[in-house]
Amino acid sequence: MGVVEKIKEIEAEMARTQKNKATEYHIGLLRAKLAKLRMQLLEPDKKGGKPGEGFDVMKSGSARVVLIGFPSVGKSTLLSTITETESATASYEYTTLTAIPGVLEYEGARIQLLDLPGIIEGASQGRGRGRQVVSVAKTADLVLMMLDATKSAQQRPLLEKELEDVGIRLNQTKPDVSLKKKSGGGIVVTKAMGLTLTKIDEKMIRSILQGYKIHNCDVMIREDISVDQFIDVLLGNRKYVPCLYVYNKIDGISMEEMDRLANEPRSVVISCNLNLNLDYLIERIWEELRLLRIYTKKRGEHPDLTDPIVVRHGATIEHVCHGVWKIEQLMSPSSSAPAHKSRPMARYIMLGVTVLVAVMAIMISRNAWHMRHVRSLLDVFDDPLEALQLTSIKYDSLIPKDLRQSLEDMLTKTSKWSETLDFQVGWELARQGAKPEHPVVLIPGIVSTGLESWTTTEEESSYFRRRLWGSTSMLRSALFDKEKWVKHLMLDPETGLDPEGIRVRAAQGLDAASYFAAGYWVWSKIIENLAAVGYDINQIHLAAYDWRLSMYNLEERDHFFSRIMSQVELNMRISGKKTVLISHSMGGTVAMYFLKWVEHHYGAAWIDRHVEALVSISGTLLGVPKAMPALLTGEMRDTVQVPAMLANLLERFFSSRERAQLFRSWAGSASMLIKGGEVIWGNKDGAPDDMDNATTTHGVLMEYTPRNDSATSLKLDAEGVHAWLREHAPPAFEHMLTTNYSYGFERSESQIRKNNKDHTKWANPLEVALPNAPHMKLYCLYGWNQPTERSYWMHELVPEEEQPHLDPEHPLLTRSHNNGTNPLSWSLSRIDASVTRKDEYPAVQQGVRLGEGDGTVSLLSLGAMCVEGWKHKRYNPAGIPVITREMFHDPAAFDLRGGGLSGDHIDILGSHELNDAVHHPDKAGTGDAVRIQHIVRAYEALRSSEARQAYDQQRQQQDARRMRPTRIADTIDLDAFEANDATPTHFTYPCRCGQLYILTLAQVAQGQHEIACTGCSETVRVVWDD
């Protein structure tokens, strides 16, 4: 029995089968078999036949549009009318027998149009030239379905079915489902939080997979899908194409029928014979293709506005480079050269030179460095020989001298780090009668928790249970085996989970975050002082988690929030007391997400019964400004404000591009992006934390250095930075942001109530309310008086030809970072360390402008919600008491960790005041007398409807001015303008595009100096003497 007969037999069986609950699995399996057979039908002829003559048309131009329809509907006439192509036209069928290409030139773009032969019923089964037509249609960027307006009711459903049967999905998006085959473990189906599948269930999914002989697979479903959509994902060869329905011959139908067709979605009515509505059709083609025009400008010359580079929406810098340098011509083999010589030799030469220079630099740095210089480094490690295994390697020959010296300077004479404050606060509290009261759960911040490998493959087995983060073995792995280290730590950018074949999990127990590395404490001081008053492992639980994961995936993969909930319930059963949650840094955001997760799934009453208080230490509640450049460029103050030697070393060992790729794969780090937009963080007109004598504003979070004297700098506020980051980040990263987080500012109580059910909002306290648990308390403890990164000067990267060449096989990753996952695009900017402006206030030091905070987190993020935001009912409907304690940073002169009065972001965990506050957080008052009253200005718009109205009006005006950053192309004297005879109040000056700059007397009177061309919108500055 042939394939066609099998298809007909299955279709007949499906038609005979009654559709109900009992038969849905059988019908689903029949659909899967039918899809497989249809694909077999369209496979090339295995007998070695030649491809269809006349259909092998090279794709060219900015985009490809194909004309599909039944014979004699006007496809050839349309092609001949809107292009200069001669296509045979006649009133009888099958005039066109091959693919006829034409070029539509519009808005600077060259759009390729293909007139395909008419499709007949049964084309999906190979009848006529259906196989060739389908193969060409799958290469289209847009389908124009040509329909005879007099027969549209019959033609459209038939054509849609033919295209549907061959795997072309019109006006649909790819289902948000990911499949990952694996070698074992069976079929695991995971659904997005809150998702209910109404059209398919897990049993059907497993049956379909087994029908395709797939028995080991991870399935991640993020939207409600049907059986057919799941089969589409499984086959993986579906083409999702936008489609316009073009109804021709409207001169043969009534006005009422034409009006009905014209108002259907994605439909255009035309008449090729009468040339009716063709201009509108061309405009719709342009809109559907979503093409972008990019104009180039050579240094020292005016922009070229005559020949734009046209790219599709979502194109990368590589696509733009192809348009500028025609790289695709270099990458394709010539007719006389063998294929293996097709790649540009310059890439290999540059790569070889780069490797050679790196090897020579390391070899030159070798010297007779005796082990006595290393002993001061080894003495601070708990078990140095086992941790670093220095007895089996020539340490002095592997690490360059300058790096060795830096490590020695940093770690020598630091044994007192571990002696700061040991038990002192706890002993004093014990003498005063303090005893254990409530059990505590500690929630660490980002990078605090150790991570270890659970990979057991033969190749990676040596890493099993080894600490990859948060230990001295991390240092050894990063220095001597960077390839494997990055391979383990980088997450899959598509799923946000471990790459295939890799398993990394958070270390567990109190030791998971007590020390980051031997000698550098994190949580150990709080644990020690809790123990000094009588706490032990029965009352202290450290909730270690994989901080690389998004909040959602923490529960999906590791059941993290369920584990905390179980621990809190266990505490209640054992002690009869509520639990106190103590969080630090990003742990504050995790704790807030946990409370919303519990409230959503189990109700706020559970929180009221089980949680005594949340103590947020140095909480990143509204994000951290340094997260923006870190995710965009891989840089921050710590990497640019170092000696040039160390900066070069860091770039050599772990470049900013590599760091950005790694950071972006960590979805957890995106929770640190700033929240609240310009209401919280300001704009170019000012920011809430600007001081009275400020000469510049923190509201401009990133300002790009102008490329030349005539250009203006690009200034990005909080909302602009978010848009900039999304625009310059890979699609997978942008998708991760959209599906996991929200960074807005919400005032409507009704909308906040809705947001309480949306997990993407739970990490943003400005879009959800605190849980309705009136008996819970909230404490905010943080330091201040420590200069903190607040805003930045940036610069764009040098041109591609001046950048180091990368791995030709994986151009987005260096050879040491090919970990088998989809690579993340490198960043396009850098912090401009050349900018230092000490005459400004606040001053700029090596591209970084500092503000108030704890050295890591800005004061706005630390205290805005505590001091003001949670005083409002919409954010705190239960009236939970919110108590704030600020701790002045007054470090001890001879203690590298700041001593007992440190307010530093991490070192505060060892300060006297903080450890005392953990036991008595409300001891110092209610938080009314705090030192950040100037933050309240950020919330003036919250209190008064009049203030809100004025603010909205001002913001709309600012948004209108910032829609497109103004770049001044030239400066023109007013005398060069000519009076307009027709309109005496207007003066004109010719633009290069052929249109005019028009300046009015009213603009001169108002002092307006910047005007745009009426044609190309290029802006010039007009100068005159008043």
CSV table of N, CA and C in Angstrom, one decimal, residues 687-818:
chain,number,residue,atom,x,y,z
A,687,ALA,N,16.6,62.9,39.8
A,687,ALA,CA,16.3,61.7,40.4
A,687,ALA,C,16.1,61.9,41.9
A,688,PRO,N,15.3,61.1,42.6
A,688,PRO,CA,15.0,61.3,44.0
A,688,PRO,C,16.2,61.4,44.9
A,689,ASP,N,17.3,60.7,44.5
A,689,ASP,CA,18.5,60.7,45.4
A,689,ASP,C,19.5,61.7,44.9
A,690,ASP,N,19.2,62.6,44.0
A,690,ASP,CA,20.1,63.7,43.7
A,690,ASP,C,20.2,64.6,44.9
A,691,MET,N,21.4,65.0,45.2
A,691,MET,CA,21.6,65.9,46.3
A,691,MET,C,21.3,67.4,45.9
A,692,ASP,N,21.1,68.3,46.8
A,692,ASP,CA,20.7,69.6,46.5
A,692,ASP,C,21.7,70.3,45.7
A,693,ASN,N,23.0,70.1,45.9
A,693,ASN,CA,24.1,70.7,45.2
A,693,ASN,C,24.6,70.0,44.0
A,694,ALA,N,23.8,69.0,43.5
A,694,ALA,CA,24.2,68.2,42.4
A,694,ALA,C,24.3,69.0,41.1
A,695,THR,N,25.4,68.7,40.3
A,695,THR,CA,25.5,69.4,39.0
A,695,THR,C,25.1,68.4,37.9
A,696,THR,N,25.0,67.2,38.2
A,696,THR,CA,24.5,66.2,37.2
A,696,THR,C,23.5,65.3,38.0
A,697,THR,N,22.7,64.5,37.2
A,697,THR,CA,21.7,63.7,37.8
A,697,THR,C,21.9,62.3,37.7
A,698,HIS,N,21.5,61.5,38.7
A,698,HIS,CA,21.6,60.0,38.6
A,698,HIS,C,20.5,59.5,37.7
A,699,GLY,N,19.5,60.3,37.4
A,699,GLY,CA,18.4,59.9,36.5
A,699,GLY,C,18.8,59.3,35.2
A,700,VAL,N,20.0,59.8,34.7
A,700,VAL,CA,20.6,59.3,33.5
A,700,VAL,C,21.4,58.1,33.9
A,701,LEU,N,20.9,56.9,33.8
A,701,LEU,CA,21.6,55.7,34.3
A,701,LEU,C,22.8,55.4,33.4
A,702,MET,N,22.7,55.6,32.1
A,702,MET,CA,23.8,55.3,31.2
A,702,MET,C,23.8,56.4,30.2
A,703,GLU,N,25.0,57.0,30.0
A,703,GLU,CA,25.2,58.0,29.0
A,703,GLU,C,26.3,57.6,28.1
A,704,TYR,N,26.1,57.6,26.8
A,704,TYR,CA,27.1,57.1,25.9
A,704,TYR,C,27.9,58.2,25.4
A,705,THR,N,29.2,58.0,25.4
A,705,THR,CA,30.2,59.0,24.9
A,705,THR,C,29.9,59.3,23.4
A,706,PRO,N,29.8,60.6,23.0
A,706,PRO,CA,29.6,60.8,21.6
A,706,PRO,C,30.8,60.4,20.8
A,707,ARG,N,30.5,60.0,19.6
A,707,ARG,CA,31.6,59.5,18.7
A,707,ARG,C,32.4,60.6,18.1
A,708,ASN,N,31.8,61.8,18.0
A,708,ASN,CA,32.5,63.0,17.4
A,708,ASN,C,32.0,64.2,18.1
A,709,ASP,N,32.6,65.3,17.8
A,709,ASP,CA,32.3,66.6,18.4
A,709,ASP,C,30.9,67.1,18.0
A,710,SER,N,30.4,66.8,16.8
A,710,SER,CA,29.2,67.3,16.3
A,710,SER,C,28.0,66.5,16.8
A,711,ALA,N,28.2,65.3,17.3
A,711,ALA,CA,27.2,64.4,17.8
A,711,ALA,C,26.8,64.7,19.3
A,712,THR,N,25.6,64.3,19.7
A,712,THR,CA,25.2,64.5,21.1
A,712,THR,C,25.3,63.1,21.7
A,713,SER,N,25.4,63.1,23.0
A,713,SER,CA,25.5,61.8,23.8
A,713,SER,C,24.1,61.2,23.9
A,714,LEU,N,24.0,59.9,23.9
A,714,LEU,CA,22.8,59.2,24.1
A,714,LEU,C,22.6,59.0,25.6
A,715,LYS,N,21.5,59.4,26.1
A,715,LYS,CA,21.2,59.4,27.5
A,715,LYS,C,20.0,58.4,27.8
A,716,LEU,N,20.2,57.5,28.6
A,716,LEU,CA,19.2,56.4,28.9
A,716,LEU,C,18.8,56.5,30.4
A,717,ASP,N,17.5,56.7,30.6
A,717,ASP,CA,17.0,56.6,32.0
A,717,ASP,C,16.7,55.1,32.3
A,718,ALA,N,16.0,54.9,33.4
A,718,ALA,CA,15.7,53.5,33.9
A,718,ALA,C,14.9,52.8,32.8
A,719,GLU,N,13.9,53.4,32.2
A,719,GLU,CA,13.1,52.7,31.2
A,719,GLU,C,13.9,52.5,29.9
A,720,GLY,N,14.6,53.5,29.6
A,720,GLY,CA,15.4,53.4,28.4
A,720,GLY,C,16.5,52.3,28.5
A,721,VAL,N,17.1,52.2,29.7
A,721,VAL,CA,18.1,51.1,29.8
A,721,VAL,C,17.5,49.7,29.7
A,722,HIS,N,16.3,49.6,30.2
A,722,HIS,CA,15.6,48.3,30.1
A,722,HIS,C,15.4,48.0,28.6
A,723,ALA,N,14.9,49.0,27.9
A,723,ALA,CA,14.6,48.8,26.4
A,723,ALA,C,15.9,48.5,25.7
A,724,TRP,N,17.0,49.3,26.0
A,724,TRP,CA,18.3,49.1,25.4
A,724,TRP,C,18.8,47.7,25.6
A,725,LEU,N,18.7,47.2,26.9
A,725,LEU,CA,19.2,45.9,27.2
A,725,LEU,C,18.4,44.8,26.4
A,726,ARG,N,17.1,44.9,26.3
A,726,ARG,CA,16.3,43.9,25.6
A,726,ARG,C,16.7,44.0,24.1
A,727,GLU,N,16.9,45.2,23.6
A,727,GLU,CA,17.2,45.3,22.2
A,727,GLU,C,18.6,44.7,21.8
A,728,HIS,N,19.5,44.8,22.7
A,728,HIS,CA,20.9,44.3,22.4
A,728,HIS,C,21.2,42.9,23.0
A,729,ALA,N,20.2,42.3,23.6
A,729,ALA,CA,20.4,41.0,24.2
A,729,ALA,C,19.9,39.9,23.2
A,730,PRO,N,20.3,38.7,23.4
A,730,PRO,CA,19.8,37.6,22.5
A,730,PRO,C,18.3,37.4,22.7
A,731,PRO,N,17.6,36.9,21.7
A,731,PRO,CA,16.2,36.6,21.9
A,731,PRO,C,15.8,35.7,23.1
A,732,ALA,N,16.7,34.7,23.3
A,732,ALA,CA,16.4,33.8,24.5
A,732,ALA,C,16.4,34.6,25.8
A,733,PHE,N,17.4,35.5,25.9
A,733,PHE,CA,17.4,36.3,27.2
A,733,PHE,C,16.2,37.2,27.3
A,734,GLU,N,15.8,37.8,26.2
A,734,GLU,CA,14.6,38.7,26.2
A,734,GLU,C,13.4,37.9,26.6
A,735,HIS,N,13.3,36.7,26.0
A,735,HIS,CA,12.2,35.8,26.3
A,735,HIS,C,12.2,35.4,27.8
A,736,MET,N,13.4,35.2,28.4
A,736,MET,CA,13.5,34.8,29.8
A,736,MET,C,13.0,36.0,30.6
A,737,LEU,N,13.4,37.2,30.3
A,737,LEU,CA,12.9,38.4,31.1
A,737,LEU,C,11.4,38.5,31.0
A,738,THR,N,10.8,38.3,29.9
A,738,THR,CA,9.4,38.5,29.7
A,738,THR,C,8.6,37.4,30.5
A,739,THR,N,9.0,36.2,30.5
A,739,THR,CA,8.3,35.1,31.1
A,739,THR,C,8.6,34.9,32.6
A,740,ASN,N,9.5,35.7,33.1
A,740,ASN,CA,9.8,35.5,34.5
A,740,ASN,C,9.7,36.7,35.4
A,741,TYR,N,9.9,37.9,34.8
A,741,TYR,CA,10.0,39.1,35.7
A,741,TYR,C,9.2,40.2,35.1
A,742,SER,N,8.9,41.2,36.0
A,742,SER,CA,8.3,42.5,35.5
A,742,SER,C,8.9,43.6,36.4
A,743,TYR,N,9.2,44.7,35.7
A,743,TYR,CA,10.0,45.8,36.4
A,743,TYR,C,9.2,47.1,36.5
A,744,GLY,N,7.9,47.0,36.4
A,744,GLY,CA,7.1,48.2,36.4
A,744,GLY,C,6.7,48.8,37.7
A,745,PHE,N,5.8,49.7,37.7
A,745,PHE,CA,5.3,50.5,38.9
A,745,PHE,C,3.8,50.6,38.8
A,746,GLU,N,3.1,50.0,39.7
A,746,GLU,CA,1.6,49.9,39.7
A,746,GLU,C,1.0,50.7,40.9
A,747,ARG,N,0.0,51.5,40.5
A,747,ARG,CA,-0.7,52.3,41.6
A,747,ARG,C,-2.1,51.8,41.8
A,748,SER,N,-2.7,51.2,40.8
A,748,SER,CA,-4.1,50.8,40.9
A,748,SER,C,-4.2,49.6,41.9
A,749,GLU,N,-5.1,49.7,42.9
A,749,GLU,CA,-5.3,48.6,43.8
A,749,GLU,C,-5.9,47.4,43.2
A,750,SER,N,-6.8,47.6,42.3
A,750,SER,CA,-7.5,46.5,41.6
A,750,SER,C,-6.5,45.8,40.7
A,751,GLN,N,-5.6,46.5,40.0
A,751,GLN,CA,-4.5,45.8,39.2
A,751,GLN,C,-3.5,45.1,40.1
A,752,ILE,N,-3.2,45.7,41.3
A,752,ILE,CA,-2.3,45.0,42.2
A,752,ILE,C,-2.9,43.7,42.7
A,753,ARG,N,-4.2,43.7,42.9
A,753,ARG,CA,-4.9,42.4,43.3
A,753,ARG,C,-4.8,41.4,42.2
A,754,LYS,N,-4.9,41.8,41.0
A,754,LYS,CA,-4.7,40.9,39.8
A,754,LYS,C,-3.3,40.4,39.8
A,755,ASN,N,-2.3,41.3,40.0
A,755,ASN,CA,-0.9,41.0,39.9
A,755,ASN,C,-0.5,39.9,41.0
A,756,ASN,N,-1.3,39.9,42.1
A,756,ASN,CA,-1.0,38.9,43.1
A,756,ASN,C,-1.1,37.5,42.6
A,757,LYS,N,-1.8,37.3,41.5
A,757,LYS,CA,-1.9,36.0,41.0
A,757,LYS,C,-0.9,35.7,39.8
A,758,ASP,N,-0.1,36.7,39.5
A,758,ASP,CA,0.8,36.6,38.3
A,758,ASP,C,2.2,36.4,38.9
A,759,HIS,N,2.8,35.2,38.7
A,759,HIS,CA,4.1,34.9,39.2
A,759,HIS,C,5.2,35.8,38.7
A,760,THR,N,5.0,36.4,37.5
A,760,THR,CA,6.1,37.3,36.9
A,760,THR,C,6.2,38.6,37.7
A,761,LYS,N,5.2,38.9,38.5
A,761,LYS,CA,5.1,40.1,39.3
A,761,LYS,C,5.7,40.0,40.7
A,762,TRP,N,5.8,38.7,41.2
A,762,TRP,CA,6.0,38.5,42.6
A,762,TRP,C,7.4,39.0,43.1
A,763,ALA,N,8.3,39.1,42.2
A,763,ALA,CA,9.7,39.6,42.6
A,763,ALA,C,9.7,41.1,42.6
A,764,ASN,N,8.7,41.8,42.3
A,764,ASN,CA,8.7,43.3,42.2
A,764,ASN,C,7.7,43.8,43.3
A,765,PRO,N,8.1,44.3,44.4
A,765,PRO,CA,7.2,44.8,45.4
A,765,PRO,C,6.4,46.1,45.0
A,766,LEU,N,6.7,46.7,43.9
A,766,LEU,CA,6.0,47.8,43.4
A,766,LEU,C,4.8,47.4,42.5
A,767,GLU,N,4.6,46.1,42.3
A,767,GLU,CA,3.5,45.6,41.5
A,767,GLU,C,2.6,44.6,42.2
A,768,VAL,N,3.0,44.2,43.4
A,768,VAL,CA,2.2,43.3,44.2
A,768,VAL,C,2.1,43.8,45.6
A,769,ALA,N,1.2,43.3,46.4
A,769,ALA,CA,1.1,43.7,47.8
A,769,ALA,C,1.7,42.7,48.7
A,770,LEU,N,2.1,43.2,49.9
A,770,LEU,CA,2.6,42.2,51.0
A,770,LEU,C,1.4,41.3,51.3
A,771,PRO,N,1.7,40.1,51.8
A,771,PRO,CA,0.6,39.1,52.1
A,771,PRO,C,-0.3,39.7,53.1
A,772,ASN,N,-1.5,39.2,53.0
A,772,ASN,CA,-2.6,39.7,54.0
A,772,ASN,C,-2.4,38.9,55.3
A,773,ALA,N,-1.3,39.2,56.0
A,773,ALA,CA,-1.0,38.5,57.2
A,773,ALA,C,-0.7,39.5,58.3
A,774,PRO,N,-1.7,40.0,59.0
A,774,PRO,CA,-1.6,41.2,59.9
A,774,PRO,C,-0.7,40.9,61.1
A,775,HIS,N,-0.5,39.6,61.4
A,775,HIS,CA,0.3,39.3,62.6
A,775,HIS,C,1.8,39.1,62.3
A,776,MET,N,2.2,39.2,61.0
A,776,MET,CA,3.6,39.1,60.6
A,776,MET,C,4.2,40.5,60.7
A,777,LYS,N,5.5,40.5,60.9
A,777,LYS,CA,6.3,41.8,61.0
A,777,LYS,C,7.3,41.8,59.9
A,778,LEU,N,7.8,43.0,59.5
A,778,LEU,CA,8.8,43.1,58.5
A,778,LEU,C,9.8,44.1,58.9
A,779,TYR,N,11.1,43.7,58.9
A,779,TYR,CA,12.2,44.5,59.4
A,779,TYR,C,13.2,44.7,58.2
A,780,CYS,N,13.6,45.9,58.0
A,780,CYS,CA,14.6,46.3,57.0
A,780,CYS,C,15.9,46.7,57.7
A,781,LEU,N,16.9,46.0,57.6
A,781,LEU,CA,18.2,46.3,58.2
A,781,LEU,C,19.2,46.5,57.1
A,782,TYR,N,19.9,47.6,57.0
A,782,TYR,CA,20.9,47.9,56.0
A,782,TYR,C,21.9,48.9,56.4
A,783,GLY,N,23.0,49.0,55.7
A,783,GLY,CA,24.0,50.0,55.9
A,783,GLY,C,24.0,51.1,54.9
A,784,TRP,N,24.6,52.2,55.3
A,784,TRP,CA,24.7,53.3,54.4
A,784,TRP,C,26.0,54.1,54.6
A,785,ASN,N,26.3,55.1,53.9
A,785,ASN,CA,27.5,55.9,53.9
A,785,ASN,C,28.7,55.2,53.3
A,786,GLN,N,28.3,54.3,52.3
A,786,GLN,CA,29.4,53.6,51.5
A,786,GLN,C,29.1,53.9,50.0
A,787,PRO,N,30.1,54.6,49.4
A,787,PRO,CA,29.9,54.9,47.9
A,787,PRO,C,29.5,53.7,47.1
A,788,THR,N,28.4,53.9,46.3
A,788,THR,CA,27.8,52.8,45.6
A,788,THR,C,27.5,53.1,44.2
A,789,GLU,N,27.7,52.2,43.3
A,789,GLU,CA,27.5,52.4,41.9
A,789,GLU,C,26.0,52.8,41.6
A,790,ARG,N,25.9,53.9,40.9
A,790,ARG,CA,24.6,54.4,40.6
A,790,ARG,C,24.3,54.7,39.2
A,791,SER,N,25.3,55.2,38.4
A,791,SER,CA,25.1,55.5,37.0
A,791,SER,C,26.4,55.4,36.3
A,792,TYR,N,26.4,55.4,34.9
A,792,TYR,CA,27.6,55.1,34.2
A,792,TYR,C,27.7,55.9,32.9
A,793,TRP,N,29.0,56.1,32.5
A,793,TRP,CA,29.3,56.5,31.2
A,793,TRP,C,29.7,55.3,30.4
A,794,MET,N,29.2,55.2,29.2
A,794,MET,CA,29.4,54.0,28.4
A,794,MET,C,30.0,54.5,27.0
A,795,HIS,N,30.5,53.5,26.3
A,795,HIS,CA,30.9,53.7,24.9
A,795,HIS,C,30.7,52.5,24.1
A,796,GLU,N,30.4,52.7,22.8
A,796,GLU,CA,30.1,51.6,21.9
A,796,GLU,C,31.4,50.9,21.5
A,797,LEU,N,31.3,49.6,21.2
A,797,LEU,CA,32.5,48.8,20.8
A,797,LEU,C,33.1,49.4,19.5
A,798,VAL,N,34.3,49.0,19.3
A,798,VAL,CA,35.0,49.4,18.0
A,798,VAL,C,34.5,48.6,16.9
A,799,PRO,N,34.7,49.0,15.7
A,799,PRO,CA,34.1,48.2,14.6
A,799,PRO,C,34.6,46.7,14.6
A,800,GLU,N,33.9,45.9,13.9
A,800,GLU,CA,34.1,44.5,13.9
A,800,GLU,C,35.5,44.1,13.4
A,801,GLU,N,36.0,44.8,12.4
A,801,GLU,CA,37.3,44.4,11.8
A,801,GLU,C,38.5,44.7,12.8
A,802,GLU,N,38.2,45.6,13.8
A,802,GLU,CA,39.2,45.9,14.8
A,802,GLU,C,39.1,45.0,16.0
A,803,GLN,N,38.1,44.1,16.1
A,803,GLN,CA,38.0,43.3,17.3
A,803,GLN,C,38.7,42.0,17.1
A,804,PRO,N,39.1,41.3,18.2
A,804,PRO,CA,39.7,40.0,18.1
A,804,PRO,C,38.8,39.0,17.5
A,805,HIS,N,39.3,38.2,16.6
A,805,HIS,CA,38.5,37.2,15.9
A,805,HIS,C,38.3,36.0,16.8
A,806,LEU,N,37.1,35.4,16.7
A,806,LEU,CA,36.8,34.3,17.6
A,806,LEU,C,36.7,33.0,16.8
A,807,ASP,N,36.3,32.0,17.5
A,807,ASP,CA,36.2,30.6,16.9
A,807,ASP,C,35.4,30.6,15.7
A,808,PRO,N,35.9,30.3,14.5
A,808,PRO,CA,35.1,30.3,13.3
A,808,PRO,C,33.9,29.4,13.3
A,809,GLU,N,34.0,28.3,14.0
A,809,GLU,CA,32.9,27.4,14.1
A,809,GLU,C,31.8,27.9,15.0
A,810,HIS,N,32.2,28.7,16.0
A,810,HIS,CA,31.2,29.2,16.9
A,810,HIS,C,31.5,30.7,17.1
A,811,PRO,N,31.1,31.5,16.2
A,811,PRO,CA,31.5,32.9,16.2
A,811,PRO,C,31.0,33.7,17.4
A,812,LEU,N,30.1,33.2,18.2
A,812,LEU,CA,29.6,34.0,19.3
A,812,LEU,C,30.3,33.6,20.6
A,813,LEU,N,31.2,32.5,20.5
A,813,LEU,CA,31.9,32.1,21.7
A,813,LEU,C,33.3,31.8,21.4
A,814,THR,N,34.2,32.0,22.4
A,814,THR,CA,35.6,31.6,22.2
A,814,THR,C,35.7,30.1,22.2
A,815,ARG,N,36.8,29.6,21.9
A,815,ARG,CA,36.9,28.2,21.8
A,815,ARG,C,36.7,27.6,23.2
A,816,SER,N,37.1,28.3,24.3
A,816,SER,CA,37.0,27.8,25.6
A,816,SER,C,35.6,27.9,26.2
A,817,HIS,N,34.6,28.4,25.4
A,817,HIS,CA,33.3,28.5,25.9
A,817,HIS,C,32.2,27.9,25.0
A,818,ASN,N,32.7,26.9,24.2
A,818,ASN,CA,31.7,26.1,23.4
A,818,ASN,C,31.2,25.0,24.3
